[in-house]
Amino acid sequence: MEHLPVEVIGNILSRLKAARDVVIASATCKKWREAWRNHLHTLSFNSNDWSVYHDLAPSRLEILITQTIFQTTALQCLSIFMDDVDEFSAAPVIAWLMYTRDTLRQLHYNVRTTPNVNIIEKCSRQKLEVLSLAHNSVTGVEPSYQKFPCLKSLSLSYVSISALDLNLLLTACPKLQNLTLINPDIAMSDAQAIMELNSSSLKDIYVEAVSLDKFILEADSIENLHLKDCTLEAFELIGKGSLRVLKIDDVSVLHLDIGENTENLQIVDVSSFTIMWPKFYNMISKSSNLKRLRLWGVVFDDEDEVVDLETVSVCFPRLSHLSLSYDLRDVCGLQGTSPLENVVVLELGWTIISDLFSDWVAGLLERCPNLKKLVICGVVSEVKSHEECQVLASFTSSIVRLMRKYLRVEVQFEYE
């Protein structure tokens, strides 16, 4: 160990991340203390790493963090996640940011400050590449002054910010590729809750727990779009057809528009969502390169609607993974004869099992001549009546008989 270069020791200490572990390890010898001072590039203060953190007063934590940070000279990644701390004083937080700003590449911070510290202002015009903020406020963004020339990833969770400031912040990040918005408190200047975001560099956006009248995203390079637990009257994506992954999870939206250029779309994953199949299909119908289609727990706006497998097989010839779970009612949607030639993984699920489900599985197996894996997912209640047990037993028997015809197919059951 004594022959290890001090730079390598610095890398070893950085891999430990947790501040307590790093401090203990750096006490090994003089050489390790030198590595701690001059070559440590990653440091994390997380309330889950050490139980003692929970017992310390905020003022004591501030001193501990300050003393630790000020013993380093080359920090590139600083993470401060203290879930039990209500707030820190502004002075030490500003001191941490000013001390590390010349070398810092990543900042993860989730503690409120009193009074509020404009972290955007303190970190701008530097080499920051990743910024993750939670439980803070962002105000008065000036893109002409507060520039982030190197920022590639921005995450805002439970952050108070106006729609205008958020868009200005994106303008100040010319290289931004990843944006995460989780339950932001978005202030509006008008009575209508309308948010417009513009970014020519953005490739990946994740939006969770957002309620708006209208959300307009203009992003020419967007590849991944994920909406979760959102309530929107309208969502509109304006781009140049670069979208590859579309995920919608438990979203209420009256009008959904992802543009006409969907040729590059490869993955569509929709769950807990009410859809009008003709309208939804029309939105993705030009996606001839689609490889994965997942419609899970979807509810059709018209009770007579089903997923039309004939149009799926014809319009999505490269489809390899198909996942379906919805109320079958009296129609399975197995009309037509076109096979799903390239489907190798088939995932089927139910919320209320019936004899119709077995027929549906059998019909789908016939349409997938090259299937390699079948996954059956179901919900089994804790208390079941005798009749429900009989239906489940009958279904199990029918599947056993059915799969004797498809010995090449791997079968997997997942119950919850």
CSV table of C-alpha atoms in Angstrom, one decimal:
chain,number,residue,atom,x,y,z
A,1,MET,CA,0.0,0.0,0.0
A,2,GLU,CA,2.9,2.4,0.7
A,3,HIS,CA,3.9,2.3,-3.0
A,4,LEU,CA,0.5,3.5,-4.2
A,5,PRO,CA,0.6,6.9,-5.9
A,6,VAL,CA,-1.2,9.5,-3.9
A,7,GLU,CA,-3.5,10.1,-6.9
A,8,VAL,CA,-4.7,6.5,-6.8
A,9,ILE,CA,-5.3,6.8,-3.0
A,10,GLY,CA,-7.4,9.9,-3.8
A,11,ASN,CA,-9.5,7.8,-6.2
A,12,ILE,CA,-9.9,5.0,-3.6
A,13,LEU,CA,-11.1,7.5,-1.0
A,14,SER,CA,-13.5,9.1,-3.6
A,15,ARG,CA,-15.1,5.7,-4.2
A,16,LEU,CA,-16.0,5.5,-0.6
A,17,LYS,CA,-18.1,8.7,-1.0
A,18,ALA,CA,-19.6,8.7,2.5
A,19,ALA,CA,-17.8,11.5,4.5
A,20,ARG,CA,-17.5,9.5,7.7
A,21,ASP,CA,-15.8,6.6,5.9
A,22,VAL,CA,-13.5,8.9,4.0
A,23,VAL,CA,-12.4,10.7,7.2
A,24,ILE,CA,-11.7,7.4,8.9
A,25,ALA,CA,-9.8,5.9,6.0
A,26,SER,CA,-7.7,9.1,5.5
A,27,ALA,CA,-6.4,8.7,9.0
A,28,THR,CA,-4.4,5.6,8.0
A,29,CYS,CA,-1.2,7.5,7.5
A,30,LYS,CA,0.4,10.8,6.3
A,31,LYS,CA,0.2,9.8,2.7
A,32,TRP,CA,-3.5,9.1,2.9
A,33,ARG,CA,-4.1,12.4,4.6
A,34,GLU,CA,-2.3,14.1,1.8
A,35,ALA,CA,-4.6,12.3,-0.7
A,36,TRP,CA,-7.6,13.4,1.3
A,37,ARG,CA,-6.5,17.1,1.1
A,38,ASN,CA,-5.3,17.3,-2.5
A,39,HIS,CA,-6.8,14.4,-4.5
A,40,LEU,CA,-10.2,13.7,-3.0
A,41,HIS,CA,-12.8,14.5,-5.7
A,42,THR,CA,-16.1,13.0,-4.3
A,43,LEU,CA,-17.7,13.6,-0.9
A,44,SER,CA,-21.2,12.8,0.3
A,45,PHE,CA,-23.1,13.7,3.5
A,46,ASN,CA,-26.2,11.5,3.6
A,47,SER,CA,-28.4,11.0,6.7
A,48,ASN,CA,-28.7,7.3,5.7
A,49,ASP,CA,-25.0,6.7,5.9
A,50,TRP,CA,-24.5,7.3,9.6
A,51,SER,CA,-27.1,7.1,12.3
A,52,VAL,CA,-25.4,9.8,14.4
A,53,TYR,CA,-26.4,12.4,11.8
A,54,HIS,CA,-30.0,12.0,13.0
A,55,ASP,CA,-29.0,13.1,16.5
A,56,LEU,CA,-27.1,16.2,15.6
A,57,ALA,CA,-28.6,19.7,15.7
A,58,PRO,CA,-28.5,21.6,12.4
A,59,SER,CA,-25.9,24.0,13.7
A,60,ARG,CA,-23.6,21.1,14.7
A,61,LEU,CA,-24.1,19.5,11.3
A,62,GLU,CA,-23.2,22.8,9.6
A,63,ILE,CA,-19.9,22.9,11.6
A,64,LEU,CA,-19.1,19.2,10.8
A,65,ILE,CA,-19.7,19.7,7.1
A,66,THR,CA,-17.8,22.9,7.0
A,67,GLN,CA,-14.7,21.4,8.8
A,68,THR,CA,-14.8,18.4,6.5
A,69,ILE,CA,-15.1,20.3,3.2
A,70,PHE,CA,-12.5,22.9,4.1
A,71,GLN,CA,-9.9,20.2,4.5
A,72,THR,CA,-10.1,19.4,0.8
A,73,THR,CA,-8.9,21.3,-2.2
A,74,ALA,CA,-10.0,19.4,-5.2
A,75,LEU,CA,-13.7,18.4,-4.7
A,76,GLN,CA,-15.5,17.7,-8.0
A,77,CYS,CA,-18.7,16.0,-6.6
A,78,LEU,CA,-20.4,17.2,-3.5
A,79,SER,CA,-23.6,15.6,-2.2
A,80,ILE,CA,-25.6,16.8,0.8
A,81,PHE,CA,-28.8,14.9,1.5
A,82,MET,CA,-30.1,15.4,5.0
A,83,ASP,CA,-33.7,14.3,5.1
A,84,ASP,CA,-34.2,14.9,8.8
A,85,VAL,CA,-32.9,18.5,8.7
A,86,ASP,CA,-35.5,21.2,8.3
A,87,GLU,CA,-33.1,23.9,7.3
A,88,PHE,CA,-29.5,25.1,7.3
A,89,SER,CA,-28.4,28.7,7.9
A,90,ALA,CA,-27.5,30.6,4.7
A,91,ALA,CA,-24.0,31.6,5.7
A,92,PRO,CA,-22.4,28.1,5.9
A,93,VAL,CA,-24.2,27.0,2.7
A,94,ILE,CA,-22.8,30.0,0.8
A,95,ALA,CA,-19.3,29.2,2.3
A,96,TRP,CA,-19.5,25.6,1.0
A,97,LEU,CA,-20.5,26.7,-2.5
A,98,MET,CA,-17.9,29.5,-2.7
A,99,TYR,CA,-15.1,27.3,-1.4
A,100,THR,CA,-15.7,24.5,-4.0
A,101,ARG,CA,-17.1,26.5,-7.0
A,102,ASP,CA,-13.8,26.5,-9.0
A,103,THR,CA,-13.4,22.7,-9.0
A,104,LEU,CA,-17.0,21.4,-8.5
A,105,ARG,CA,-18.5,19.4,-11.4
A,106,GLN,CA,-21.5,17.9,-9.6
A,107,LEU,CA,-23.7,19.3,-6.8
A,108,HIS,CA,-26.5,17.4,-5.1
A,109,TYR,CA,-28.3,19.4,-2.4
A,110,ASN,CA,-31.7,18.9,-0.7
A,111,VAL,CA,-31.8,21.1,2.5
A,112,ARG,CA,-33.8,24.3,2.8
A,113,THR,CA,-31.8,27.4,3.8
A,114,THR,CA,-32.8,30.4,5.9
A,115,PRO,CA,-32.8,32.9,4.4
A,116,ASN,CA,-33.0,31.4,1.0
A,117,VAL,CA,-29.8,31.0,-0.9
A,118,ASN,CA,-29.8,31.6,-4.7
A,119,ILE,CA,-27.8,28.5,-5.5
A,120,ILE,CA,-28.3,29.1,-9.2
A,121,GLU,CA,-26.4,32.4,-8.8
A,122,LYS,CA,-23.6,30.9,-6.7
A,123,CYS,CA,-23.0,28.0,-9.1
A,124,SER,CA,-23.3,29.8,-12.4
A,125,ARG,CA,-20.4,30.7,-14.7
A,126,GLN,CA,-18.4,27.8,-13.5
A,127,LYS,CA,-17.7,24.2,-14.8
A,128,LEU,CA,-20.7,22.5,-13.1
A,129,GLU,CA,-22.0,19.6,-15.2
A,130,VAL,CA,-24.6,18.1,-12.9
A,131,LEU,CA,-27.0,20.0,-10.6
A,132,SER,CA,-29.6,18.4,-8.4
A,133,LEU,CA,-31.6,20.6,-6.1
A,134,ALA,CA,-34.5,19.8,-3.8
A,135,HIS,CA,-36.6,21.8,-1.3
A,136,ASN,CA,-35.2,25.1,-2.5
A,137,SER,CA,-36.4,28.2,-4.3
A,138,VAL,CA,-35.1,29.6,-7.6
A,139,THR,CA,-35.9,33.2,-8.4
A,140,GLY,CA,-34.8,36.0,-10.7
A,141,VAL,CA,-32.9,33.9,-13.3
A,142,GLU,CA,-30.8,36.1,-15.6
A,143,PRO,CA,-29.5,34.0,-18.5
A,144,SER,CA,-27.2,36.7,-19.7
A,145,TYR,CA,-25.4,36.7,-16.4
A,146,GLN,CA,-26.1,33.3,-14.8
A,147,LYS,CA,-24.8,31.0,-17.5
A,148,PHE,CA,-24.1,27.3,-17.1
A,149,PRO,CA,-21.8,26.6,-20.1
A,150,CYS,CA,-21.0,23.0,-19.1
A,151,LEU,CA,-24.3,21.8,-17.4
A,152,LYS,CA,-25.6,18.6,-18.9
A,153,SER,CA,-28.0,17.4,-16.2
A,154,LEU,CA,-30.5,19.4,-14.1
A,155,SER,CA,-32.8,17.9,-11.5
A,156,LEU,CA,-35.4,20.0,-9.6
A,157,SER,CA,-37.4,18.3,-6.9
A,158,TYR,CA,-39.9,20.1,-4.7
A,159,VAL,CA,-38.4,23.3,-5.9
A,160,SER,CA,-40.3,26.6,-6.1
A,161,ILE,CA,-39.8,28.3,-9.4
A,162,SER,CA,-41.8,30.3,-11.9
A,163,ALA,CA,-42.6,29.0,-15.3
A,164,LEU,CA,-40.7,32.0,-16.8
A,165,ASP,CA,-37.6,31.4,-14.6
A,166,LEU,CA,-37.6,27.7,-15.5
A,167,ASN,CA,-37.5,28.4,-19.2
A,168,LEU,CA,-34.9,31.1,-18.7
A,169,LEU,CA,-32.8,28.6,-16.7
A,170,LEU,CA,-32.9,26.2,-19.6
A,171,THR,CA,-31.8,29.0,-21.9
A,172,ALA,CA,-28.8,29.5,-19.7
A,173,CYS,CA,-27.8,25.9,-20.2
A,174,PRO,CA,-26.8,25.5,-23.9
A,175,LYS,CA,-25.4,21.9,-23.4
A,176,LEU,CA,-28.3,20.6,-21.2
A,177,GLN,CA,-29.2,17.0,-22.1
A,178,ASN,CA,-31.1,15.7,-19.1
A,179,LEU,CA,-33.9,17.4,-17.2
A,180,THR,CA,-35.9,16.0,-14.2
A,181,LEU,CA,-38.8,17.8,-12.7
A,182,ILE,CA,-40.4,16.2,-9.6
A,183,ASN,CA,-43.4,17.9,-7.9
A,184,PRO,CA,-42.2,21.5,-8.6
A,185,ASP,CA,-44.1,24.5,-7.2
A,186,ILE,CA,-44.5,26.4,-10.4
A,187,ALA,CA,-45.6,30.0,-10.1
A,188,MET,CA,-47.7,31.4,-13.0
A,189,SER,CA,-48.0,35.0,-14.1
A,190,ASP,CA,-51.4,34.4,-15.7
A,191,ALA,CA,-54.7,32.9,-14.5
A,192,GLN,CA,-54.2,30.0,-16.9
A,193,ALA,CA,-51.4,27.5,-15.8
A,194,ILE,CA,-49.4,27.3,-19.0
A,195,MET,CA,-45.7,26.4,-19.1
A,196,GLU,CA,-43.5,26.6,-22.2
A,197,LEU,CA,-40.0,25.1,-22.1
A,198,ASN,CA,-37.5,25.5,-24.9
A,199,SER,CA,-34.2,23.7,-25.3
A,200,SER,CA,-32.3,22.8,-28.5
A,201,SER,CA,-29.9,20.5,-26.7
A,202,LEU,CA,-32.3,18.6,-24.4
A,203,LYS,CA,-32.4,14.8,-25.0
A,204,ASP,CA,-34.1,13.3,-21.9
A,205,ILE,CA,-36.9,14.7,-19.8
A,206,TYR,CA,-38.7,13.2,-16.8
A,207,VAL,CA,-41.7,15.0,-15.4
A,208,GLU,CA,-43.5,13.8,-12.2
A,209,ALA,CA,-46.4,15.2,-10.2
A,210,VAL,CA,-47.0,18.3,-12.3
A,211,SER,CA,-50.5,19.9,-12.7
A,212,LEU,CA,-51.0,22.4,-15.5
A,213,ASP,CA,-53.6,23.6,-18.0
A,214,LYS,CA,-51.1,23.4,-20.8
A,215,PHE,CA,-47.5,22.1,-21.1
A,216,ILE,CA,-45.6,23.0,-24.3
A,217,LEU,CA,-42.1,21.5,-24.8
A,218,GLU,CA,-40.1,22.6,-27.7
A,219,ALA,CA,-37.0,20.4,-28.0
A,220,ASP,CA,-35.5,19.6,-31.4
A,221,SER,CA,-33.2,16.9,-30.0
A,222,ILE,CA,-35.5,15.1,-27.5
A,223,GLU,CA,-35.1,11.3,-27.5
A,224,ASN,CA,-36.7,10.3,-24.2
A,225,LEU,CA,-40.0,11.6,-22.8
A,226,HIS,CA,-41.4,10.3,-19.5
A,227,LEU,CA,-44.5,11.7,-17.8
A,228,LYS,CA,-45.6,10.3,-14.5
A,229,ASP,CA,-48.5,11.2,-12.0
A,230,CYS,CA,-49.3,14.3,-14.0
A,231,THR,CA,-52.6,16.1,-14.5
A,232,LEU,CA,-52.6,18.1,-17.7
A,233,GLU,CA,-55.3,19.4,-19.9
A,234,ALA,CA,-52.9,19.5,-22.9
A,235,PHE,CA,-49.4,18.4,-23.6
A,236,GLU,CA,-47.7,19.3,-26.8
A,237,LEU,CA,-44.2,18.3,-28.0
A,238,ILE,CA,-42.7,20.4,-30.7
A,239,GLY,CA,-39.6,18.7,-32.2
A,240,LYS,CA,-37.9,17.3,-35.3
A,241,GLY,CA,-38.8,13.7,-35.0
A,242,SER,CA,-35.9,12.6,-32.8
A,243,LEU,CA,-38.2,11.0,-30.1
A,244,ARG,CA,-37.2,7.4,-29.4
A,245,VAL,CA,-38.8,6.5,-26.1
A,246,LEU,CA,-42.3,7.6,-24.9
A,247,LYS,CA,-43.4,6.6,-21.3
A,248,ILE,CA,-46.7,7.7,-19.8
A,249,ASP,CA,-47.5,6.5,-16.3
A,250,ASP,CA,-50.7,7.4,-14.4
A,251,VAL,CA,-51.2,10.6,-16.3
A,252,SER,CA,-54.5,12.4,-16.9
A,253,VAL,CA,-54.4,14.4,-20.1
A,254,LEU,CA,-57.2,15.5,-22.4
A,255,HIS,CA,-55.0,16.4,-25.4
A,256,LEU,CA,-51.7,14.7,-26.1
A,257,ASP,CA,-49.6,15.7,-29.1
A,258,ILE,CA,-46.1,14.4,-29.7
A,259,GLY,CA,-45.9,15.7,-33.3
A,260,GLU,CA,-46.3,14.0,-36.6
A,261,ASN,CA,-42.7,12.9,-37.1
A,262,THR,CA,-42.6,9.7,-35.0
A,263,GLU,CA,-40.5,7.5,-37.4
A,264,ASN,CA,-37.7,7.1,-34.8
A,265,LEU,CA,-40.0,6.0,-32.0
A,266,GLN,CA,-38.8,2.6,-30.7
A,267,ILE,CA,-40.4,2.3,-27.3
A,268,VAL,CA,-43.9,3.2,-26.2
A,269,ASP,CA,-44.8,2.4,-22.6
A,270,VAL,CA,-48.2,3.5,-21.3
A,271,SER,CA,-49.7,2.4,-18.0
A,272,SER,CA,-52.6,3.5,-15.8
A,273,PHE,CA,-53.9,5.7,-18.6
A,274,THR,CA,-57.2,6.4,-20.3
A,275,ILE,CA,-56.8,6.3,-24.1
A,276,MET,CA,-58.9,6.5,-27.2
A,277,TRP,CA,-57.4,3.7,-29.2
A,278,PRO,CA,-58.0,5.2,-32.7
A,279,LYS,CA,-56.6,8.6,-31.7
A,280,PHE,CA,-53.6,7.1,-29.8
A,281,TYR,CA,-52.9,4.6,-32.6
A,282,ASN,CA,-53.0,7.5,-35.1
A,283,MET,CA,-50.4,9.3,-33.0
A,284,ILE,CA,-47.9,6.5,-33.2
A,285,SER,CA,-48.9,4.8,-36.5
A,286,LYS,CA,-45.9,6.1,-38.4
A,287,SER,CA,-43.5,4.5,-36.0
A,288,SER,CA,-42.4,1.7,-38.3
A,289,ASN,CA,-39.2,1.2,-36.1
A,290,LEU,CA,-41.2,0.5,-33.0
A,291,LYS,CA,-39.7,-2.4,-31.1
A,292,ARG,CA,-41.5,-2.3,-27.7
A,293,LEU,CA,-45.1,-1.6,-27.1
A,294,ARG,CA,-46.5,-1.7,-23.5
A,295,LEU,CA,-50.1,-0.9,-22.7
A,296,TRP,CA,-50.5,-1.8,-19.1
A,297,GLY,CA,-53.6,-1.2,-17.0
A,298,VAL,CA,-55.0,1.1,-19.7
A,299,VAL,CA,-58.7,2.1,-19.8
A,300,PHE,CA,-60.4,2.7,-23.1
A,301,ASP,CA,-62.5,5.8,-23.4
A,302,ASP,CA,-65.0,3.8,-25.4
A,303,GLU,CA,-66.0,0.5,-23.7
A,304,ASP,CA,-66.2,-1.3,-27.1
A,305,GLU,CA,-62.6,-0.3,-28.0
A,306,VAL,CA,-59.7,-2.8,-27.9
A,307,VAL,CA,-56.1,-2.9,-29.1
A,308,ASP,CA,-56.4,-3.9,-32.7
A,309,LEU,CA,-53.7,-6.5,-33.2
A,310,GLU,CA,-54.2,-6.5,-36.9
A,311,THR,CA,-53.1,-2.9,-37.2
A,312,VAL,CA,-50.3,-3.5,-34.7
A,313,SER,CA,-48.8,-6.4,-36.7
A,314,VAL,CA,-49.1,-4.5,-40.0
A,315,CYS,CA,-47.8,-1.1,-38.9
A,316,PHE,CA,-45.1,-2.2,-36.5
A,317,PRO,CA,-43.2,-5.0,-38.3
A,318,ARG,CA,-40.1,-4.7,-36.1
A,319,LEU,CA,-42.1,-5.1,-32.8
A,320,SER,CA,-40.2,-7.6,-30.6
A,321,HIS,CA,-41.7,-7.0,-27.1
A,322,LEU,CA,-45.4,-6.7,-26.6
A,323,SER,CA,-47.0,-6.1,-23.2
A,324,LEU,CA,-50.8,-5.9,-22.8
A,325,SER,CA,-53.0,-5.6,-19.7
A,326,TYR,CA,-56.5,-4.2,-19.8
A,327,ASP,CA,-60.2,-5.1,-19.1
A,328,LEU,CA,-61.1,-7.6,-21.8
A,329,ARG,CA,-64.8,-7.3,-21.4
A,330,ASP,CA,-66.4,-9.4,-24.2
A,331,VAL,CA,-63.9,-8.7,-27.0
A,332,CYS,CA,-60.3,-9.7,-27.2
A,333,GLY,CA,-59.2,-7.7,-30.2
A,334,LEU,CA,-57.9,-10.8,-32.0
A,335,GLN,CA,-59.5,-9.9,-35.3
A,336,GLY,CA,-57.4,-10.5,-38.4
A,337,THR,CA,-54.7,-13.1,-39.3
A,338,SER,CA,-51.5,-11.1,-39.7
A,339,PRO,CA,-48.8,-12.6,-37.5
A,340,LEU,CA,-46.5,-10.8,-35.1
A,341,GLU,CA,-43.4,-12.3,-36.7
A,342,ASN,CA,-40.7,-10.6,-34.7
A,343,VAL,CA,-42.3,-10.7,-31.2
A,344,VAL,CA,-40.1,-12.8,-29.0
A,345,VAL,CA,-41.3,-11.6,-25.6
A,346,LEU,CA,-45.1,-11.5,-24.8
A,347,GLU,CA,-46.2,-10.1,-21.4
A,348,LEU,CA,-49.9,-10.4,-20.6
A,349,GLY,CA,-51.8,-9.3,-17.4
A,350,TRP,CA,-55.1,-9.1,-15.7
A,351,THR,CA,-56.7,-7.3,-12.8
A,352,ILE,CA,-59.9,-9.5,-12.8
A,353,ILE,CA,-59.4,-13.0,-14.2
A,354,SER,CA,-62.0,-14.7,-16.3
A,355,ASP,CA,-62.3,-17.5,-18.8
A,356,LEU,CA,-61.9,-15.0,-21.5
A,357,PHE,CA,-58.3,-14.4,-20.5
A,358,SER,CA,-57.3,-18.0,-21.3
A,359,ASP,CA,-58.8,-17.6,-24.8
A,360,TRP,CA,-57.0,-14.3,-25.2
A,361,VAL,CA,-53.6,-15.9,-24.3
A,362,ALA,CA,-54.2,-18.8,-26.7
A,363,GLY,CA,-55.1,-16.4,-29.5
A,364,LEU,CA,-52.0,-14.2,-29.0
A,365,LEU,CA,-49.7,-17.3,-28.9
A,366,GLU,CA,-51.0,-18.3,-32.3
A,367,ARG,CA,-50.1,-14.9,-33.7
A,368,CYS,CA,-46.5,-15.0,-32.4
A,369,PRO,CA,-44.8,-17.8,-34.3
A,370,ASN,CA,-41.3,-16.9,-33.1
A,371,LEU,CA,-42.1,-16.3,-29.4
A,372,LYS,CA,-39.4,-17.2,-26.9
A,373,LYS,CA,-40.8,-16.0,-23.6
A,374,LEU,CA,-44.3,-15.6,-22.2
A,375,VAL,CA,-44.8,-13.7,-19.0
A,376,ILE,CA,-48.3,-13.8,-17.3
A,377,CYS,CA,-48.9,-11.2,-14.6
A,378,GLY,CA,-51.9,-11.2,-12.3
A,379,VAL,CA,-53.4,-9.7,-9.2
A,380,VAL,CA,-54.4,-12.2,-6.6
A,381,SER,CA,-56.4,-10.8,-3.7
A,382,GLU,CA,-55.6,-11.9,-0.1
A,383,VAL,CA,-59.2,-13.2,0.5
A,384,LYS,CA,-60.7,-15.2,-2.3
A,385,SER,CA,-64.1,-16.8,-2.6
A,386,HIS,CA,-64.5,-20.4,-3.6
A,387,GLU,CA,-65.6,-19.3,-7.0
A,388,GLU,CA,-62.6,-17.1,-7.5
A,389,CYS,CA,-60.3,-20.0,-6.5
A,390,GLN,CA,-62.0,-22.2,-9.0
A,391,VAL,CA,-61.5,-19.7,-11.8
A,392,LEU,CA,-57.8,-19.4,-10.9
A,393,ALA,CA,-57.4,-23.2,-10.8
A,394,SER,CA,-59.2,-23.5,-14.2
A,395,PHE,CA,-57.0,-20.9,-15.7
A,396,THR,CA,-53.9,-22.6,-14.4
A,397,SER,CA,-55.0,-25.9,-15.9
A,398,SER,CA,-55.8,-24.4,-19.3
A,399,ILE,CA,-52.4,-22.7,-19.4
A,400,VAL,CA,-50.6,-26.0,-18.6
A,401,ARG,CA,-52.5,-27.7,-21.5
A,402,LEU,CA,-51.9,-24.8,-23.8
A,403,MET,CA,-48.2,-24.6,-23.3
A,404,ARG,CA,-47.8,-28.3,-24.2
A,405,LYS,CA,-48.2,-27.0,-27.8
A,406,TYR,CA,-45.4,-24.5,-27.3
A,407,LEU,CA,-42.6,-26.3,-25.6
A,408,ARG,CA,-40.0,-23.9,-27.1
A,409,VAL,CA,-41.5,-21.0,-25.2
A,410,GLU,CA,-40.3,-20.1,-21.7
A,411,VAL,CA,-43.2,-19.4,-19.3
A,412,GLN,CA,-43.0,-17.1,-16.3
A,413,PHE,CA,-45.8,-16.2,-13.8
A,414,GLU,CA,-45.7,-13.0,-11.8
A,415,TYR,CA,-48.5,-12.6,-9.2
A,416,GLU,CA,-49.0,-9.7,-6.8
